[in-house]
Amino acid sequence: GAVVSQHPSRVICKSGTSVKIECRSLDFQATTMFWYRQFPKKSLMLMATSNEGSKATYEQGVEKDKFLINHASLTLSTLTVTSAHPEDSSFYICSASLTGGGYEQYFGPGTRLTVT
Amino acid sequence: KQEVTQIPAALSVPEGENLVLNCSFTDSAIYNLQWFRQDPGKGLTSLLLIQSSQREQTSGRLNASLDKSSGRSTLYIAASQPGDSATYLCAVPPGGTSYGKLTFGQGTILTVHP
């Protein structure tokens, strides 16, 4: 099946620094990737939709200047948490579809971000 | 706005039992529904995807059904094993679209004890 990877799997950073998380589709091309955030013992909440070659579409309440998304190629999307604060600590998961929609989404293994 | 609810929130069963997890959604105009498994601290593994034109899908000991008109889906796990212990999530795209912007239920935490 389709494989999605994320890097890093875990990251600890100091408050005020920026952190970049990569999401790669390893064996397929993904025009669209999605970024989710998951709080402990909670379900996933969509943050933004990442479209290759265009600006990301953010969900209501998600600060686009804080969570910068770049989808420069059909196999790579990046999420940069800028000026991170402890409340940004969370589990971030990306996903990708084989086509634009109506098909299975394949999820990455997630990135655990801890801001101290 | 699509809302997805899963019942029960948690379930603990002895090994070997058959069990049913429930998922309901408010907007029945969905194109598909997907069931996932999540192990602690891990990403999601897709278990089954049911298209709106289908009524059920089977994979090994798993069987998922979909009743669009009533806004419900069930995941049936036969002969449960300790390795089935995980959180099970159902998710749907927005009503009226096939676009993969998923709304998730809160999940059912399953524990299968030996």
PDB file of N, CA, C and O in Angstrom, chain A residues 35-87:
ATOM      1  N   TRP A  35      -2.871  18.228   6.988  1.00  0.00           N
ATOM      2  CA  TRP A  35      -2.193  18.285   8.281  1.00  0.00           C
ATOM      3  C   TRP A  35      -3.233  18.294   9.393  1.00  0.00           C
ATOM      4  O   TRP A  35      -4.168  19.098   9.393  1.00  0.00           O
ATOM      5  N   TYR A  36      -3.037  17.360  10.346  1.00  0.00           N
ATOM      6  CA  TYR A  36      -3.936  17.229  11.478  1.00  0.00           C
ATOM      7  C   TYR A  36      -3.148  17.428  12.767  1.00  0.00           C
ATOM      8  O   TYR A  36      -1.947  17.202  12.835  1.00  0.00           O
ATOM      9  N   ARG A  37      -3.893  17.781  13.792  1.00  0.00           N
ATOM     10  CA  ARG A  37      -3.307  17.919  15.113  1.00  0.00           C
ATOM     11  C   ARG A  37      -4.143  17.060  16.066  1.00  0.00           C
ATOM     12  O   ARG A  37      -5.382  17.014  15.955  1.00  0.00           O
ATOM     13  N   GLN A  38      -3.451  16.403  16.979  1.00  0.00           N
ATOM     14  CA  GLN A  38      -4.149  15.531  17.922  1.00  0.00           C
ATOM     15  C   GLN A  38      -3.663  15.817  19.330  1.00  0.00           C
ATOM     16  O   GLN A  38      -2.474  15.667  19.623  1.00  0.00           O
ATOM     17  N   PHE A  39      -4.585  16.219  20.207  1.00  0.00           N
ATOM     18  CA  PHE A  39      -4.269  16.410  21.611  1.00  0.00           C
ATOM     19  C   PHE A  39      -4.405  15.068  22.326  1.00  0.00           C
ATOM     20  O   PHE A  39      -5.097  14.175  21.848  1.00  0.00           O
ATOM     21  N   PRO A  40      -3.752  14.945  23.491  1.00  0.00           N
ATOM     22  CA  PRO A  40      -3.783  13.671  24.213  1.00  0.00           C
ATOM     23  C   PRO A  40      -5.200  13.162  24.434  1.00  0.00           C
ATOM     24  O   PRO A  40      -6.078  13.896  24.885  1.00  0.00           O
ATOM     25  N   LYS A  41      -5.413  11.932  24.071  1.00  0.00           N
ATOM     26  CA  LYS A  41      -6.690  11.239  24.251  1.00  0.00           C
ATOM     27  C   LYS A  41      -7.832  11.938  23.532  1.00  0.00           C
ATOM     28  O   LYS A  41      -8.997  11.797  23.928  1.00  0.00           O
ATOM     29  N   LYS A  42      -7.502  12.665  22.502  1.00  0.00           N
ATOM     30  CA  LYS A  42      -8.523  13.326  21.701  1.00  0.00           C
ATOM     31  C   LYS A  42      -8.416  12.857  20.254  1.00  0.00           C
ATOM     32  O   LYS A  42      -7.432  12.220  19.862  1.00  0.00           O
ATOM     33  N   SER A  43      -9.424  13.201  19.482  1.00  0.00           N
ATOM     34  CA  SER A  43      -9.390  12.802  18.087  1.00  0.00           C
ATOM     35  C   SER A  43      -8.581  13.799  17.261  1.00  0.00           C
ATOM     36  O   SER A  43      -8.065  14.782  17.777  1.00  0.00           O
ATOM     37  N   LEU A  44      -8.480  13.512  15.981  1.00  0.00           N
ATOM     38  CA  LEU A  44      -7.699  14.373  15.091  1.00  0.00           C
ATOM     39  C   LEU A  44      -8.534  15.566  14.648  1.00  0.00           C
ATOM     40  O   LEU A  44      -9.708  15.440  14.333  1.00  0.00           O
ATOM     41  N   MET A  45      -7.883  16.713  14.575  1.00  0.00           N
ATOM     42  CA  MET A  45      -8.536  17.907  14.065  1.00  0.00           C
ATOM     43  C   MET A  45      -7.740  18.418  12.870  1.00  0.00           C
ATOM     44  O   MET A  45      -6.528  18.629  12.970  1.00  0.00           O
ATOM     45  N   LEU A  46      -8.439  18.614  11.771  1.00  0.00           N
ATOM     46  CA  LEU A  46      -7.781  19.106  10.573  1.00  0.00           C
ATOM     47  C   LEU A  46      -7.306  20.538  10.790  1.00  0.00           C
ATOM     48  O   LEU A  46      -8.062  21.387  11.250  1.00  0.00           O
ATOM     49  N   MET A  47      -6.037  20.779  10.441  1.00  0.00           N
ATOM     50  CA  MET A  47      -5.489  22.123  10.540  1.00  0.00           C
ATOM     51  C   MET A  47      -5.543  22.834   9.195  1.00  0.00           C
ATOM     52  O   MET A  47      -5.948  23.993   9.098  1.00  0.00           O
ATOM     53  N   ALA A  48      -5.096  22.114   8.168  1.00  0.00           N
ATOM     54  CA  ALA A  48      -5.003  22.763   6.857  1.00  0.00           C
ATOM     55  C   ALA A  48      -4.895  21.716   5.768  1.00  0.00           C
ATOM     56  O   ALA A  48      -4.507  20.571   6.009  1.00  0.00           O
ATOM     57  N   THR A  49      -5.243  22.148   4.578  1.00  0.00           N
ATOM     58  CA  THR A  49      -5.110  21.333   3.383  1.00  0.00           C
ATOM     59  C   THR A  49      -3.995  21.924   2.547  1.00  0.00           C
ATOM     60  O   THR A  49      -4.005  23.121   2.234  1.00  0.00           O
ATOM     61  N   SER A  50      -3.048  21.077   2.196  1.00  0.00           N
ATOM     62  CA  SER A  50      -1.860  21.501   1.482  1.00  0.00           C
ATOM     63  C   SER A  50      -1.951  21.086   0.019  1.00  0.00           C
ATOM     64  O   SER A  50      -2.076  19.907  -0.278  1.00  0.00           O
ATOM     65  N   ASN A  51      -1.925  22.045  -0.861  1.00  0.00           N
ATOM     66  CA  ASN A  51      -2.020  21.764  -2.291  1.00  0.00           C
ATOM     67  C   ASN A  51      -0.699  22.071  -2.985  1.00  0.00           C
ATOM     68  O   ASN A  51      -0.138  23.152  -2.802  1.00  0.00           O
ATOM     69  N   GLU A  52      -0.235  21.131  -3.764  1.00  0.00           N
ATOM     70  CA  GLU A  52       1.042  21.289  -4.449  1.00  0.00           C
ATOM     71  C   GLU A  52       1.018  22.508  -5.358  1.00  0.00           C
ATOM     72  O   GLU A  52       0.112  22.664  -6.182  1.00  0.00           O
ATOM     73  N   GLY A  53       1.984  23.374  -5.162  1.00  0.00           N
ATOM     74  CA  GLY A  53       2.138  24.534  -6.023  1.00  0.00           C
ATOM     75  C   GLY A  53       1.224  25.701  -5.713  1.00  0.00           C
ATOM     76  O   GLY A  53       1.234  26.697  -6.435  1.00  0.00           O
ATOM     77  N   SER A  54       0.454  25.612  -4.657  1.00  0.00           N
ATOM     78  CA  SER A  54      -0.420  26.736  -4.303  1.00  0.00           C
ATOM     79  C   SER A  54      -0.482  26.897  -2.798  1.00  0.00           C
ATOM     80  O   SER A  54       0.076  26.095  -2.048  1.00  0.00           O
ATOM     81  N   LYS A  55      -1.155  27.939  -2.381  1.00  0.00           N
ATOM     82  CA  LYS A  55      -1.228  28.215  -0.950  1.00  0.00           C
ATOM     83  C   LYS A  55      -2.123  27.200  -0.239  1.00  0.00           C
ATOM     84  O   LYS A  55      -3.112  26.728  -0.803  1.00  0.00           O
ATOM     85  N   ALA A  56      -1.768  26.940   0.991  1.00  0.00           N
ATOM     86  CA  ALA A  56      -2.568  26.013   1.786  1.00  0.00           C
ATOM     87  C   ALA A  56      -3.889  26.665   2.187  1.00  0.00           C
ATOM     88  O   ALA A  56      -4.000  27.886   2.290  1.00  0.00           O
ATOM     89  N   THR A  57      -4.862  25.810   2.418  1.00  0.00           N
ATOM     90  CA  THR A  57      -6.159  26.268   2.908  1.00  0.00           C
ATOM     91  C   THR A  57      -6.266  25.901   4.372  1.00  0.00           C
ATOM     92  O   THR A  57      -6.212  24.712   4.721  1.00  0.00           O
ATOM     93  N   TYR A  58      -6.437  26.905   5.224  1.00  0.00           N
ATOM     94  CA  TYR A  58      -6.446  26.675   6.655  1.00  0.00           C
ATOM     95  C   TYR A  58      -7.875  26.573   7.185  1.00  0.00           C
ATOM     96  O   TYR A  58      -8.785  27.251   6.711  1.00  0.00           O
ATOM     97  N   GLU A  59      -8.031  25.751   8.198  1.00  0.00           N
ATOM     98  CA  GLU A  59      -9.320  25.641   8.862  1.00  0.00           C
ATOM     99  C   GLU A  59      -9.532  26.840   9.786  1.00  0.00           C
ATOM    100  O   GLU A  59      -8.565  27.506  10.216  1.00  0.00           O
ATOM    101  N   GLN A  60     -10.780  27.076  10.077  1.00  0.00           N
ATOM    102  CA  GLN A  60     -11.113  28.206  10.938  1.00  0.00           C
ATOM    103  C   GLN A  60     -10.429  28.053  12.293  1.00  0.00           C
ATOM    104  O   GLN A  60     -10.455  26.983  12.904  1.00  0.00           O
ATOM    105  N   GLY A  61      -9.826  29.127  12.744  1.00  0.00           N
ATOM    106  CA  GLY A  61      -9.178  29.120  14.041  1.00  0.00           C
ATOM    107  C   GLY A  61      -7.705  28.745  14.012  1.00  0.00           C
ATOM    108  O   GLY A  61      -7.028  28.839  15.034  1.00  0.00           O
ATOM    109  N   VAL A  62      -7.209  28.318  12.860  1.00  0.00           N
ATOM    110  CA  VAL A  62      -5.793  27.963  12.738  1.00  0.00           C
ATOM    111  C   VAL A  62      -5.030  29.159  12.175  1.00  0.00           C
ATOM    112  O   VAL A  62      -5.380  29.671  11.109  1.00  0.00           O
ATOM    113  N   GLU A  63      -4.006  29.590  12.887  1.00  0.00           N
ATOM    114  CA  GLU A  63      -3.246  30.765  12.474  1.00  0.00           C
ATOM    115  C   GLU A  63      -2.271  30.410  11.357  1.00  0.00           C
ATOM    116  O   GLU A  63      -1.302  29.679  11.564  1.00  0.00           O
ATOM    117  N   LYS A  64      -2.514  30.943  10.182  1.00  0.00           N
ATOM    118  CA  LYS A  64      -1.657  30.610   9.042  1.00  0.00           C
ATOM    119  C   LYS A  64      -0.244  31.155   9.176  1.00  0.00           C
ATOM    120  O   LYS A  64       0.707  30.600   8.611  1.00  0.00           O
ATOM    121  N   ASP A  65      -0.082  32.249   9.927  1.00  0.00           N
ATOM    122  CA  ASP A  65       1.261  32.802  10.101  1.00  0.00           C
ATOM    123  C   ASP A  65       2.059  32.029  11.137  1.00  0.00           C
ATOM    124  O   ASP A  65       3.283  32.156  11.203  1.00  0.00           O
ATOM    125  N   LYS A  66       1.377  31.274  11.933  1.00  0.00           N
ATOM    126  CA  LYS A  66       2.053  30.479  12.955  1.00  0.00           C
ATOM    127  C   LYS A  66       2.378  29.086  12.417  1.00  0.00           C
ATOM    128  O   LYS A  66       3.415  28.530  12.719  1.00  0.00           O
ATOM    129  N   PHE A  67       1.494  28.546  11.649  1.00  0.00           N
ATOM    130  CA  PHE A  67       1.675  27.209  11.094  1.00  0.00           C
ATOM    131  C   PHE A  67       1.847  27.354   9.580  1.00  0.00           C
ATOM    132  O   PHE A  67       0.881  27.346   8.817  1.00  0.00           O
ATOM    133  N   LEU A  68       3.102  27.492   9.167  1.00  0.00           N
ATOM    134  CA  LEU A  68       3.406  27.706   7.757  1.00  0.00           C
ATOM    135  C   LEU A  68       3.473  26.367   7.026  1.00  0.00           C
ATOM    136  O   LEU A  68       4.178  25.463   7.436  1.00  0.00           O
ATOM    137  N   ILE A  69       2.743  26.285   5.940  1.00  0.00           N
ATOM    138  CA  ILE A  69       2.714  25.047   5.166  1.00  0.00           C
ATOM    139  C   ILE A  69       3.218  25.315   3.760  1.00  0.00           C
ATOM    140  O   ILE A  69       2.800  26.273   3.108  1.00  0.00           O
ATOM    141  N   ASN A  70       4.127  24.443   3.325  1.00  0.00           N
ATOM    142  CA  ASN A  70       4.670  24.531   1.980  1.00  0.00           C
ATOM    143  C   ASN A  70       4.573  23.170   1.317  1.00  0.00           C
ATOM    144  O   ASN A  70       4.962  22.165   1.893  1.00  0.00           O
ATOM    145  N   HIS A  71       4.051  23.164   0.101  1.00  0.00           N
ATOM    146  CA  HIS A  71       3.898  21.897  -0.621  1.00  0.00           C
ATOM    147  C   HIS A  71       4.588  22.075  -1.975  1.00  0.00           C
ATOM    148  O   HIS A  71       3.945  22.302  -2.994  1.00  0.00           O
ATOM    149  N   ALA A  72       5.906  21.984  -1.932  1.00  0.00           N
ATOM    150  CA  ALA A  72       6.718  22.350  -3.083  1.00  0.00           C
ATOM    151  C   ALA A  72       6.773  21.291  -4.168  1.00  0.00           C
ATOM    152  O   ALA A  72       7.092  21.591  -5.318  1.00  0.00           O
ATOM    153  N   SER A  73       6.480  20.052  -3.810  1.00  0.00           N
ATOM    154  CA  SER A  73       6.522  18.996  -4.814  1.00  0.00           C
ATOM    155  C   SER A  73       5.379  18.030  -4.569  1.00  0.00           C
ATOM    156  O   SER A  73       4.685  18.115  -3.561  1.00  0.00           O
ATOM    157  N   LEU A  74       5.209  17.096  -5.488  1.00  0.00           N
ATOM    158  CA  LEU A  74       4.111  16.143  -5.378  1.00  0.00           C
ATOM    159  C   LEU A  74       4.355  15.067  -4.329  1.00  0.00           C
ATOM    160  O   LEU A  74       3.490  14.221  -4.094  1.00  0.00           O
ATOM    161  N   THR A  75       5.524  15.097  -3.707  1.00  0.00           N
ATOM    162  CA  THR A  75       5.815  14.091  -2.695  1.00  0.00           C
ATOM    163  C   THR A  75       6.225  14.676  -1.353  1.00  0.00           C
ATOM    164  O   THR A  75       6.545  13.937  -0.425  1.00  0.00           O
ATOM    165  N   LEU A  76       6.215  15.994  -1.233  1.00  0.00           N
ATOM    166  CA  LEU A  76       6.684  16.595   0.005  1.00  0.00           C
ATOM    167  C   LEU A  76       5.843  17.806   0.405  1.00  0.00           C
ATOM    168  O   LEU A  76       5.618  18.716  -0.388  1.00  0.00           O
ATOM    169  N   SER A  77       5.395  17.780   1.650  1.00  0.00           N
ATOM    170  CA  SER A  77       4.755  18.942   2.261  1.00  0.00           C
ATOM    171  C   SER A  77       5.436  19.182   3.597  1.00  0.00           C
ATOM    172  O   SER A  77       5.808  18.222   4.283  1.00  0.00           O
ATOM    173  N   THR A  78       5.628  20.445   3.951  1.00  0.00           N
ATOM    174  CA  THR A  78       6.251  20.753   5.229  1.00  0.00           C
ATOM    175  C   THR A  78       5.345  21.659   6.049  1.00  0.00           C
ATOM    176  O   THR A  78       4.637  22.522   5.511  1.00  0.00           O
ATOM    177  N   LEU A  79       5.389  21.430   7.347  1.00  0.00           N
ATOM    178  CA  LEU A  79       4.670  22.259   8.320  1.00  0.00           C
ATOM    179  C   LEU A  79       5.712  22.875   9.235  1.00  0.00           C
ATOM    180  O   LEU A  79       6.484  22.137   9.866  1.00  0.00           O
ATOM    181  N   THR A  80       5.762  24.193   9.288  1.00  0.00           N
ATOM    182  CA  THR A  80       6.686  24.882  10.178  1.00  0.00           C
ATOM    183  C   THR A  80       5.898  25.577  11.269  1.00  0.00           C
ATOM    184  O   THR A  80       5.034  26.417  10.973  1.00  0.00           O
ATOM    185  N   VAL A  81       6.192  25.197  12.493  1.00  0.00           N
ATOM    186  CA  VAL A  81       5.582  25.861  13.645  1.00  0.00           C
ATOM    187  C   VAL A  81       6.523  26.993  14.025  1.00  0.00           C
ATOM    188  O   VAL A  81       7.650  26.749  14.478  1.00  0.00           O
ATOM    189  N   THR A  82       6.080  28.220  13.831  1.00  0.00           N
ATOM    190  CA  THR A  82       6.946  29.375  14.087  1.00  0.00           C
ATOM    191  C   THR A  82       6.755  29.889  15.504  1.00  0.00           C
ATOM    192  O   THR A  82       5.652  29.835  16.065  1.00  0.00           O
ATOM    193  N   SER A  83       7.850  30.353  16.080  1.00  0.00           N
ATOM    194  CA  SER A  83       7.820  30.906  17.432  1.00  0.00           C
ATOM    195  C   SER A  83       6.972  30.020  18.354  1.00  0.00           C
ATOM    196  O   SER A  83       5.957  30.450  18.925  1.00  0.00           O
ATOM    197  N   ALA A  84       7.424  28.794  18.465  1.00  0.00           N
ATOM    198  CA  ALA A  84       6.634  27.794  19.190  1.00  0.00           C
ATOM    199  C   ALA A  84       6.499  28.143  20.670  1.00  0.00           C
ATOM    200  O   ALA A  84       7.410  28.715  21.288  1.00  0.00           O
ATOM    201  N   HIS A  85       5.353  27.795  21.213  1.00  0.00           N
ATOM    202  CA  HIS A  85       5.079  27.977  22.633  1.00  0.00           C
ATOM    203  C   HIS A  85       4.608  26.646  23.213  1.00  0.00           C
ATOM    204  O   HIS A  85       4.192  25.760  22.461  1.00  0.00           O
ATOM    205  N   PRO A  86       4.654  26.487  24.528  1.00  0.00           N
ATOM    206  CA  PRO A  86       4.243  25.213  25.132  1.00  0.00           C
ATOM    207  C   PRO A  86       2.867  24.739  24.698  1.00  0.00           C
ATOM    208  O   PRO A  86       2.639  23.531  24.560  1.00  0.00           O
ATOM    209  N   GLU A  87       1.959  25.657  24.446  1.00  0.00           N
ATOM    210  CA  GLU A  87       0.606  25.240  24.017  1.00  0.00           C
ATOM    211  C   GLU A  87       0.585  24.648  22.619  1.00  0.00           C
ATOM    212  O   GLU A  87      -0.447  24.080  22.200  1.00  0.00           O
TER     213      GLU A  87
END
